[in-house]
PDB file of C-alpha atoms and ligand atoms in Angstrom:
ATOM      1  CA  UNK O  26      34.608 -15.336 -12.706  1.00 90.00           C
ATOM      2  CA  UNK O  27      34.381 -11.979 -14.764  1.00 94.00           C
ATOM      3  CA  UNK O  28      33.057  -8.816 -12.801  1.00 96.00           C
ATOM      4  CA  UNK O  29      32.385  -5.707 -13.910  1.00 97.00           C
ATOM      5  CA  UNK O  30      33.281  -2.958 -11.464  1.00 97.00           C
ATOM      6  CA  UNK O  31      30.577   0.213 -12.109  1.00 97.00           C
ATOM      7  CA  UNK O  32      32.976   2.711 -12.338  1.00 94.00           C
ATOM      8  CA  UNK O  33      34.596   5.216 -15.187  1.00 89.00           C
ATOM      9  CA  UNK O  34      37.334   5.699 -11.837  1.00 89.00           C
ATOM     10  CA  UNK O  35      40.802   4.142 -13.851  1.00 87.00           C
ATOM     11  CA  UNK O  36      42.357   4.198 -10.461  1.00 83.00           C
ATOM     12  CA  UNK O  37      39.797   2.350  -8.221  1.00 87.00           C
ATOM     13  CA  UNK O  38      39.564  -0.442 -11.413  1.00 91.00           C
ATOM     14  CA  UNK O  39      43.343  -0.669 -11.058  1.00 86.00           C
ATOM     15  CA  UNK O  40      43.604  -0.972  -7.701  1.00 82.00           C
ATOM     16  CA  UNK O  41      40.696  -3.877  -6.881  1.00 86.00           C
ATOM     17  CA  UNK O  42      42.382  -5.788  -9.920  1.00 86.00           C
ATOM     18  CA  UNK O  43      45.772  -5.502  -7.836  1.00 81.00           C
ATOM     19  CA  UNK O  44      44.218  -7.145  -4.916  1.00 81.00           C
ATOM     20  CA  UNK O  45      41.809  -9.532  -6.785  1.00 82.00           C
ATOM     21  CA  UNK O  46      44.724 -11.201  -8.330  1.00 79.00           C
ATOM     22  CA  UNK O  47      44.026 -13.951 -11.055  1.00 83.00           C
ATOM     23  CA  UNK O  48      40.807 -15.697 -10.476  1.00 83.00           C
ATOM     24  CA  UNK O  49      38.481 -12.603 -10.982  1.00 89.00           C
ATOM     25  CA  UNK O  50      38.758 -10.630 -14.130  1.00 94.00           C
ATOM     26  CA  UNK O  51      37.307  -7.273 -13.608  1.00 95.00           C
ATOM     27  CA  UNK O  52      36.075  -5.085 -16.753  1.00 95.00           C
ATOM     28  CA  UNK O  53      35.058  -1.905 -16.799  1.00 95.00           C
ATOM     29  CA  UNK O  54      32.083   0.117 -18.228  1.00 97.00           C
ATOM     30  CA  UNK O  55      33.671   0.524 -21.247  1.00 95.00           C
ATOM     31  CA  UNK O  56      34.426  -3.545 -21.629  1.00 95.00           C
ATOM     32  CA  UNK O  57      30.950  -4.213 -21.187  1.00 97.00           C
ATOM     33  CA  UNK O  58      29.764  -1.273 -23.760  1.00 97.00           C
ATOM     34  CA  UNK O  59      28.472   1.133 -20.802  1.00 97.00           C
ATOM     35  CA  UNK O  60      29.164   4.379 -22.059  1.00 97.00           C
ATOM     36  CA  UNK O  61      26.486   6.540 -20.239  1.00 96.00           C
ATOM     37  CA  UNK O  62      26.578   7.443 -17.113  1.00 95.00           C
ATOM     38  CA  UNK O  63      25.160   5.512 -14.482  1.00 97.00           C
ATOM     39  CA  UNK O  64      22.555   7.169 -12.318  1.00 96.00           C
ATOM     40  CA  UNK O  65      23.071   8.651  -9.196  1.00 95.00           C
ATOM     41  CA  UNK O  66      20.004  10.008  -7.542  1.00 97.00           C
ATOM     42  CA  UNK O  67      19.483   8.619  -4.501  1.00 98.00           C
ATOM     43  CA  UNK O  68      19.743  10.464  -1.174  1.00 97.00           C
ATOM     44  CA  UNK O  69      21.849   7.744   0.706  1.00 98.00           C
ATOM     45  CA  UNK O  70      25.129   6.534   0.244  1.00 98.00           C
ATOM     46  CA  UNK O  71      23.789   2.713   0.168  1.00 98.00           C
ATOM     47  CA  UNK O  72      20.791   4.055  -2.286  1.00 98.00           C
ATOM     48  CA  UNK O  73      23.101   5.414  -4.459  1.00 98.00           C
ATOM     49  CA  UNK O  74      25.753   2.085  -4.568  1.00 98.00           C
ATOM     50  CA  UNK O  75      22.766   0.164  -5.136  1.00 98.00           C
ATOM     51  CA  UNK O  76      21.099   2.162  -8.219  1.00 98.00           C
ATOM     52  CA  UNK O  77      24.515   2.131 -10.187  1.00 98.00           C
ATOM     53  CA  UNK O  78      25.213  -1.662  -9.339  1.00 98.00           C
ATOM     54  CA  UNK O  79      21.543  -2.516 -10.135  1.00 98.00           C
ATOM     55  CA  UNK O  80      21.950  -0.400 -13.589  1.00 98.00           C
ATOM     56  CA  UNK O  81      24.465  -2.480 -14.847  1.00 98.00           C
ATOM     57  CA  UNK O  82      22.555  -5.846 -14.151  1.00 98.00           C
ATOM     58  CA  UNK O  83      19.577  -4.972 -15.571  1.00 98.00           C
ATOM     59  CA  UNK O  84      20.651  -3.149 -19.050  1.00 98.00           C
ATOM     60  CA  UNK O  85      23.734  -5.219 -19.086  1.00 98.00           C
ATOM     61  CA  UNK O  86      22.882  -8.396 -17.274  1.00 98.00           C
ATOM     62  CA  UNK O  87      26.408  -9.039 -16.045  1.00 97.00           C
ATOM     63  CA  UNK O  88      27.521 -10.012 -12.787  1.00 98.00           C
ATOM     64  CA  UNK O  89      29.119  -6.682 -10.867  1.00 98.00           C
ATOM     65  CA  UNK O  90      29.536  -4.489  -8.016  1.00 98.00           C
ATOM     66  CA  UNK O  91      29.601  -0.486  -7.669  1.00 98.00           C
ATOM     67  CA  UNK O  92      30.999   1.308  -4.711  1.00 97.00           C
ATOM     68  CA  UNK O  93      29.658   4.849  -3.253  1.00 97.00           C
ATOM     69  CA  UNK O  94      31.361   6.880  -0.581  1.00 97.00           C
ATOM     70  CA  UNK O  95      30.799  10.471   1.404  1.00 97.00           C
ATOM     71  CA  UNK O  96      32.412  12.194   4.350  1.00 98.00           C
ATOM     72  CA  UNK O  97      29.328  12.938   7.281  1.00 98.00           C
ATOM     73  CA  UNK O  98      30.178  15.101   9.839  1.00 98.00           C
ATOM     74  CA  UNK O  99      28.259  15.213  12.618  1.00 98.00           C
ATOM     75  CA  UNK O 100      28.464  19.011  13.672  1.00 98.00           C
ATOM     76  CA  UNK O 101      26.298  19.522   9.988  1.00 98.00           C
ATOM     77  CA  UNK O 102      23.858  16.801  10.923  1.00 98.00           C
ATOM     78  CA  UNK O 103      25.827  14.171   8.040  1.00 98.00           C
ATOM     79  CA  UNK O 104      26.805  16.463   5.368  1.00 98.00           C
ATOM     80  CA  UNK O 105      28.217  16.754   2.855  1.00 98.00           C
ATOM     81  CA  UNK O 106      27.391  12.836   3.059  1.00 98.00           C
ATOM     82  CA  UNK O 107      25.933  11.976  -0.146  1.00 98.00           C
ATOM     83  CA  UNK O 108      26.794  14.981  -2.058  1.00 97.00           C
ATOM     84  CA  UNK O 109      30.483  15.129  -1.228  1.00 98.00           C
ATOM     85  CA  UNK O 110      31.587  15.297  -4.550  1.00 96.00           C
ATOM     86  CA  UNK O 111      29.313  18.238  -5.535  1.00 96.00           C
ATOM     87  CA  UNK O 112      29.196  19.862  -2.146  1.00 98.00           C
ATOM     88  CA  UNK O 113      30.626  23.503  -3.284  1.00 97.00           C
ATOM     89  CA  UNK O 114      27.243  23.491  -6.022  1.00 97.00           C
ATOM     90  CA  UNK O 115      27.907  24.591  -9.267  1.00 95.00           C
ATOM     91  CA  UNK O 116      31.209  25.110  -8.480  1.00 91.00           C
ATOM     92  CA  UNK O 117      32.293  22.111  -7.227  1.00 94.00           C
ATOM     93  CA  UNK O 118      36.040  20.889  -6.958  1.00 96.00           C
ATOM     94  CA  UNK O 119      38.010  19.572  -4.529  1.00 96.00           C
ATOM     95  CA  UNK O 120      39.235  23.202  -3.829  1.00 97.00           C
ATOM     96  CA  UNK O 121      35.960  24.703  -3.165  1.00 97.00           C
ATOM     97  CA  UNK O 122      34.448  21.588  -0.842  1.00 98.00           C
ATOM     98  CA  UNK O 123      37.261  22.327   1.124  1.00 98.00           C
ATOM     99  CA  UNK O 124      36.532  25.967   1.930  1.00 98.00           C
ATOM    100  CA  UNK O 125      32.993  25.497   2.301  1.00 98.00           C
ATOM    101  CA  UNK O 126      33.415  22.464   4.360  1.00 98.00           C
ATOM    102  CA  UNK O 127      35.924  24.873   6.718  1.00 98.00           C
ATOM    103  CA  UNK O 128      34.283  27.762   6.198  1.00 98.00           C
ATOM    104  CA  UNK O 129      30.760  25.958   7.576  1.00 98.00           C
ATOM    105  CA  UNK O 130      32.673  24.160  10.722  1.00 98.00           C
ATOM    106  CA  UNK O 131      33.836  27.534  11.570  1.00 98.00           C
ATOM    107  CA  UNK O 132      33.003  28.037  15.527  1.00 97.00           C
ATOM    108  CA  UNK O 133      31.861  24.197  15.953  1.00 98.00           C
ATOM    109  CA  UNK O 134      33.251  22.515  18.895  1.00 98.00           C
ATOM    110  CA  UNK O 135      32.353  19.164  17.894  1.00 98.00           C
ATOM    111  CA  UNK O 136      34.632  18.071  15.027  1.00 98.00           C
ATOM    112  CA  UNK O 137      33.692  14.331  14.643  1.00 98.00           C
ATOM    113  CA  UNK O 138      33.619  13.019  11.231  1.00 98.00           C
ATOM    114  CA  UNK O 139      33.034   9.754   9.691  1.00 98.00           C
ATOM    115  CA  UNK O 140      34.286   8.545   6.283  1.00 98.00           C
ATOM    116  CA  UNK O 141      31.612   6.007   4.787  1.00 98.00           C
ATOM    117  CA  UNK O 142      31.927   3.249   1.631  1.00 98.00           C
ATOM    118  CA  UNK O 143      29.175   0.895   0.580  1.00 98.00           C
ATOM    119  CA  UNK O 144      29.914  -1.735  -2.101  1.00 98.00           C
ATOM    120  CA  UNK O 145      26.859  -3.467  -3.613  1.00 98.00           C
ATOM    121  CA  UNK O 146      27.681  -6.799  -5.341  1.00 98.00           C
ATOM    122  CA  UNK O 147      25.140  -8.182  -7.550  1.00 98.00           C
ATOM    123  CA  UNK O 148      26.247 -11.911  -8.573  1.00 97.00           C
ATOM    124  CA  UNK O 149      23.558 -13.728 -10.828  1.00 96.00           C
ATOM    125  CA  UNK O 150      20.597 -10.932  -9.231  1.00 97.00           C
ATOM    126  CA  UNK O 151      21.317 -11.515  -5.835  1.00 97.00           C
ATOM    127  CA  UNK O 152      22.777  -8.589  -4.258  1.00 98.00           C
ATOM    128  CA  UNK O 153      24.982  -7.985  -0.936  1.00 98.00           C
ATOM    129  CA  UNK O 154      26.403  -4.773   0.566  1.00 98.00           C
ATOM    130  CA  UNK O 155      29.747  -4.359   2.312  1.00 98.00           C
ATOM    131  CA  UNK O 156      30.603  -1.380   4.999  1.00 98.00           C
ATOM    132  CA  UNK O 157      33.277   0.378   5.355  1.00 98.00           C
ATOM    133  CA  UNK O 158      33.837   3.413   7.557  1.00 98.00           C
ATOM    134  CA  UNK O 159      36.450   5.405   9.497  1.00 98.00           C
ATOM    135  CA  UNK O 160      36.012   7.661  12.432  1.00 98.00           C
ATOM    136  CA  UNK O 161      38.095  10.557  12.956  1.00 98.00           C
ATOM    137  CA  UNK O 162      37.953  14.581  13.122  1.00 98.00           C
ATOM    138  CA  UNK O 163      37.794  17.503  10.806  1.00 98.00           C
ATOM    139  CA  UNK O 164      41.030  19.583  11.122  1.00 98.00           C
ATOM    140  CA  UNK O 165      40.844  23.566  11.176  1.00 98.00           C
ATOM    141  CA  UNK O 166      43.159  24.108   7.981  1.00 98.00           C
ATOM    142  CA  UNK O 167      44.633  21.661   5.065  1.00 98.00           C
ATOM    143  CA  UNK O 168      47.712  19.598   6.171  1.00 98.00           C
ATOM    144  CA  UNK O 169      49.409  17.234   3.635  1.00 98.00           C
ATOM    145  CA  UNK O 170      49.215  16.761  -0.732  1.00 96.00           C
ATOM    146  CA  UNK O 171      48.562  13.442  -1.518  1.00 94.00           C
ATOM    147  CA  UNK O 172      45.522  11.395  -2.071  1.00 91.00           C
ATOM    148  CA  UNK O 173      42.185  13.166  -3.174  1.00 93.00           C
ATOM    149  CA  UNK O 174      38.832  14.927  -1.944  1.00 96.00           C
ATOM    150  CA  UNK O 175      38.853  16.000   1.577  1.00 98.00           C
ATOM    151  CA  UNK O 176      42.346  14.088   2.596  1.00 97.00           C
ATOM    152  CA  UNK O 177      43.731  17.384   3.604  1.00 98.00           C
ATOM    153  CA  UNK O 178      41.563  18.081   6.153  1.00 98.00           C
ATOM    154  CA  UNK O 179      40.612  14.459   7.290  1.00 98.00           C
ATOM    155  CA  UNK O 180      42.573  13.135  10.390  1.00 98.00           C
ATOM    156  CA  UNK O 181      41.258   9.741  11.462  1.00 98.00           C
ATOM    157  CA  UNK O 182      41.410   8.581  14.631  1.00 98.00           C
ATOM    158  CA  UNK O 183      44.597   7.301  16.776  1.00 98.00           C
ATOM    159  CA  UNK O 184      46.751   9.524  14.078  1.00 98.00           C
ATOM    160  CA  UNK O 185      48.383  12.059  14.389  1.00 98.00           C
ATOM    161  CA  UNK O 186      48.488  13.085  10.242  1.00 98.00           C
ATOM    162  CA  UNK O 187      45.617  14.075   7.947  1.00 98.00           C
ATOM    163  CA  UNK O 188      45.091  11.218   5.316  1.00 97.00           C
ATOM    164  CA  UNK O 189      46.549  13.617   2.743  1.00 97.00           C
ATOM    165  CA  UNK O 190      50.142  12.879   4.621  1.00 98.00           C
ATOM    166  CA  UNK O 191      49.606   9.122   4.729  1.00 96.00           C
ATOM    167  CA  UNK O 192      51.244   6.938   1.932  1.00 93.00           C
ATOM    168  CA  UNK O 193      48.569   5.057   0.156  1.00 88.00           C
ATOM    169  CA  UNK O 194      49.151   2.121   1.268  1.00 89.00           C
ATOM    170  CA  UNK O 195      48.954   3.176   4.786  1.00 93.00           C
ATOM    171  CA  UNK O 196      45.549   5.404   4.273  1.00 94.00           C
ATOM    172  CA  UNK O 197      44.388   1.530   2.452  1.00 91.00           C
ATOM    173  CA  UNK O 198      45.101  -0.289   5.928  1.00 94.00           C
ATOM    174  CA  UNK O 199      42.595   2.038   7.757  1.00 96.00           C
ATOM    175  CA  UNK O 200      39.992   3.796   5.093  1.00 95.00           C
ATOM    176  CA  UNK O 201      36.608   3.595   4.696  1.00 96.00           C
ATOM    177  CA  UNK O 202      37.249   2.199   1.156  1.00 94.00           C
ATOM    178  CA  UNK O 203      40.330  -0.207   2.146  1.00 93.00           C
ATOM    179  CA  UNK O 204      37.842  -1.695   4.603  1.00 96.00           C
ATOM    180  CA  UNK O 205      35.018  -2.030   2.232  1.00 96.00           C
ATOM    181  CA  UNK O 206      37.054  -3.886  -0.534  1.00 93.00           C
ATOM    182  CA  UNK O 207      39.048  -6.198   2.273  1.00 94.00           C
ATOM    183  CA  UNK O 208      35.228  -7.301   3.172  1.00 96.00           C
ATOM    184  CA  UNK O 209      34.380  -8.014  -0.820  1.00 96.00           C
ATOM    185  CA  UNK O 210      37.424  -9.516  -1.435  1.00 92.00           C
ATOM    186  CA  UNK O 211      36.958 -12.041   1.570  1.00 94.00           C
ATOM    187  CA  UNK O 212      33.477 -12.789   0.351  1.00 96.00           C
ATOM    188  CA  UNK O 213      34.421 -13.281  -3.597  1.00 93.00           C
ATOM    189  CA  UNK O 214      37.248 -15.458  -2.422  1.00 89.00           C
ATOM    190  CA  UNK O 215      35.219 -17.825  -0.509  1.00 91.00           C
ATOM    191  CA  UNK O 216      32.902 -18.401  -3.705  1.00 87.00           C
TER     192      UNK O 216
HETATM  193  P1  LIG X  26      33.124   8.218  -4.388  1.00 63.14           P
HETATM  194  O1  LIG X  26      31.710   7.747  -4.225  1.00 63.14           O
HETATM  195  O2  LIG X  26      34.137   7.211  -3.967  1.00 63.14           O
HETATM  196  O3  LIG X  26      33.374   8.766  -5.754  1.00 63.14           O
HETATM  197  O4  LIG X  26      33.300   9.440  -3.367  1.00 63.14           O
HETATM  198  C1  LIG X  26      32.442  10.578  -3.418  1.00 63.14           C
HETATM  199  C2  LIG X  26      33.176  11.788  -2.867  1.00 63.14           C
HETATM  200  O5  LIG X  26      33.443  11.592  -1.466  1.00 63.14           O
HETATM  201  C3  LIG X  26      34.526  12.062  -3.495  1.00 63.14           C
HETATM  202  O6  LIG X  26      34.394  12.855  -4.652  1.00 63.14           O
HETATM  203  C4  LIG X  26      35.265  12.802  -2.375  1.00 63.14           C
HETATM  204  O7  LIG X  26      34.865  14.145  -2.357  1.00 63.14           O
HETATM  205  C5  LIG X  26      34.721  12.119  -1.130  1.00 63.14           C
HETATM  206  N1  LIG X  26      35.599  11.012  -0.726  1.00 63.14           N
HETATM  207  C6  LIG X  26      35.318   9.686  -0.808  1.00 63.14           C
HETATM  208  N2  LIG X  26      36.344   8.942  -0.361  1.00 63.14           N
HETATM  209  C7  LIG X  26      37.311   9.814   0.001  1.00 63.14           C
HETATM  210  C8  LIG X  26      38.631   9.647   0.531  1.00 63.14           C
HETATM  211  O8  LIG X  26      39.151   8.536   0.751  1.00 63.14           O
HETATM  212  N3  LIG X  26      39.316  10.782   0.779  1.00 63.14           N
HETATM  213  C9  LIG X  26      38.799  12.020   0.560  1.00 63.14           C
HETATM  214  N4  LIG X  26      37.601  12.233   0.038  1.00 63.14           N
HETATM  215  C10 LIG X  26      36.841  11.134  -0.235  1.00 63.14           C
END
């Protein structure tokens, strides 16, 4: 079966195509001739997985999922949540979510967090969603360079190390995102 994964995110197409092995091939945007940007205005995380994967089927008509993920912390009421990538406004880069993210928990005792994925998979117009989340705290300065977005400051729960000090492959066992896929995968391999 061919899929076409709704993202222009090289990385997240490479890495579903590592675990989806031989009997799904996944294209990207660009394969299909998707060269616009897929819409993102919705004000949930679910919403906005849904729009992008529901984009593709309808001006594209080919089976595909889309995947949409934010960091809610409870102490802000569930931001940055669906805005984490723009969280900082105009200025917006990893950088600058950071400080305002630190600058905003500044004095709050409660430092619960939750990292959230939703995949939508639309197969032939009938659509399913897959969870993935991962519970853990917000720490009180950055510790650790690798992975992306708010690693740094991101320690989840029962560790001891802030995602950005986890090998990928270990931050995979117990992410948000790792999750999600391992629930797609178990569905599309059943088919
Ligand atoms: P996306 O929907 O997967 O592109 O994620 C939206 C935004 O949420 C990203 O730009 C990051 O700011 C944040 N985010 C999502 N997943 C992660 C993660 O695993 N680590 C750190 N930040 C993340």
């Amino acid at each position: 079966m061919t899929l076409c994964f709704a993202t222009n995110n090289k990385g997240k197409i490479l890495e579903i195509k590592t675990i989806l092995g031989k009997k799904f091939e996944i294209q990207s945007l660009q394969e299909i001739g998707c060269h616009e940007e897929l819409p993102e205005t919705k004000d949930t995380i679910e919403g906005n997985s849904l729009q992008k994967a529901e984009y593709v089927w309808e001006n594209y008509g080919v089976n595909c999922f889309s995947d949409d993920s934010g960091l809610e912390v409870s102490a802000l009421n569930g931001a940055p949540g669906v805005y984490s990538a723009m969280y900082a406004g105009p200025t917006c880069d990893t950088k600058n979510n950071i400080v305002l993210l630190l600058k905003n928990m500044e004095g709050k005792e409660d430092r619960s967090a939750l990292f959230r994925t939703c995949i939508t998979l639309i197969i032939n117009g009938e659509m399913h969603q897959f969870e993935g989340t991962v519970k853990g705290k917000i720490l009180k300065t950055r510790q650790g360079e690798k992975g992306f977005g708010y690693d740094p400051i991101f320690q989840p729960e029962g560790f001891d190390n802030s995602f950005a000090e986890m090998t990928l492959e270990d931050k995979n066992k117990i992410s948000h995102r790792g999750t999600a896929v391992r629930k797609l995968v178990e569905y599309l391999t059943k088919l």
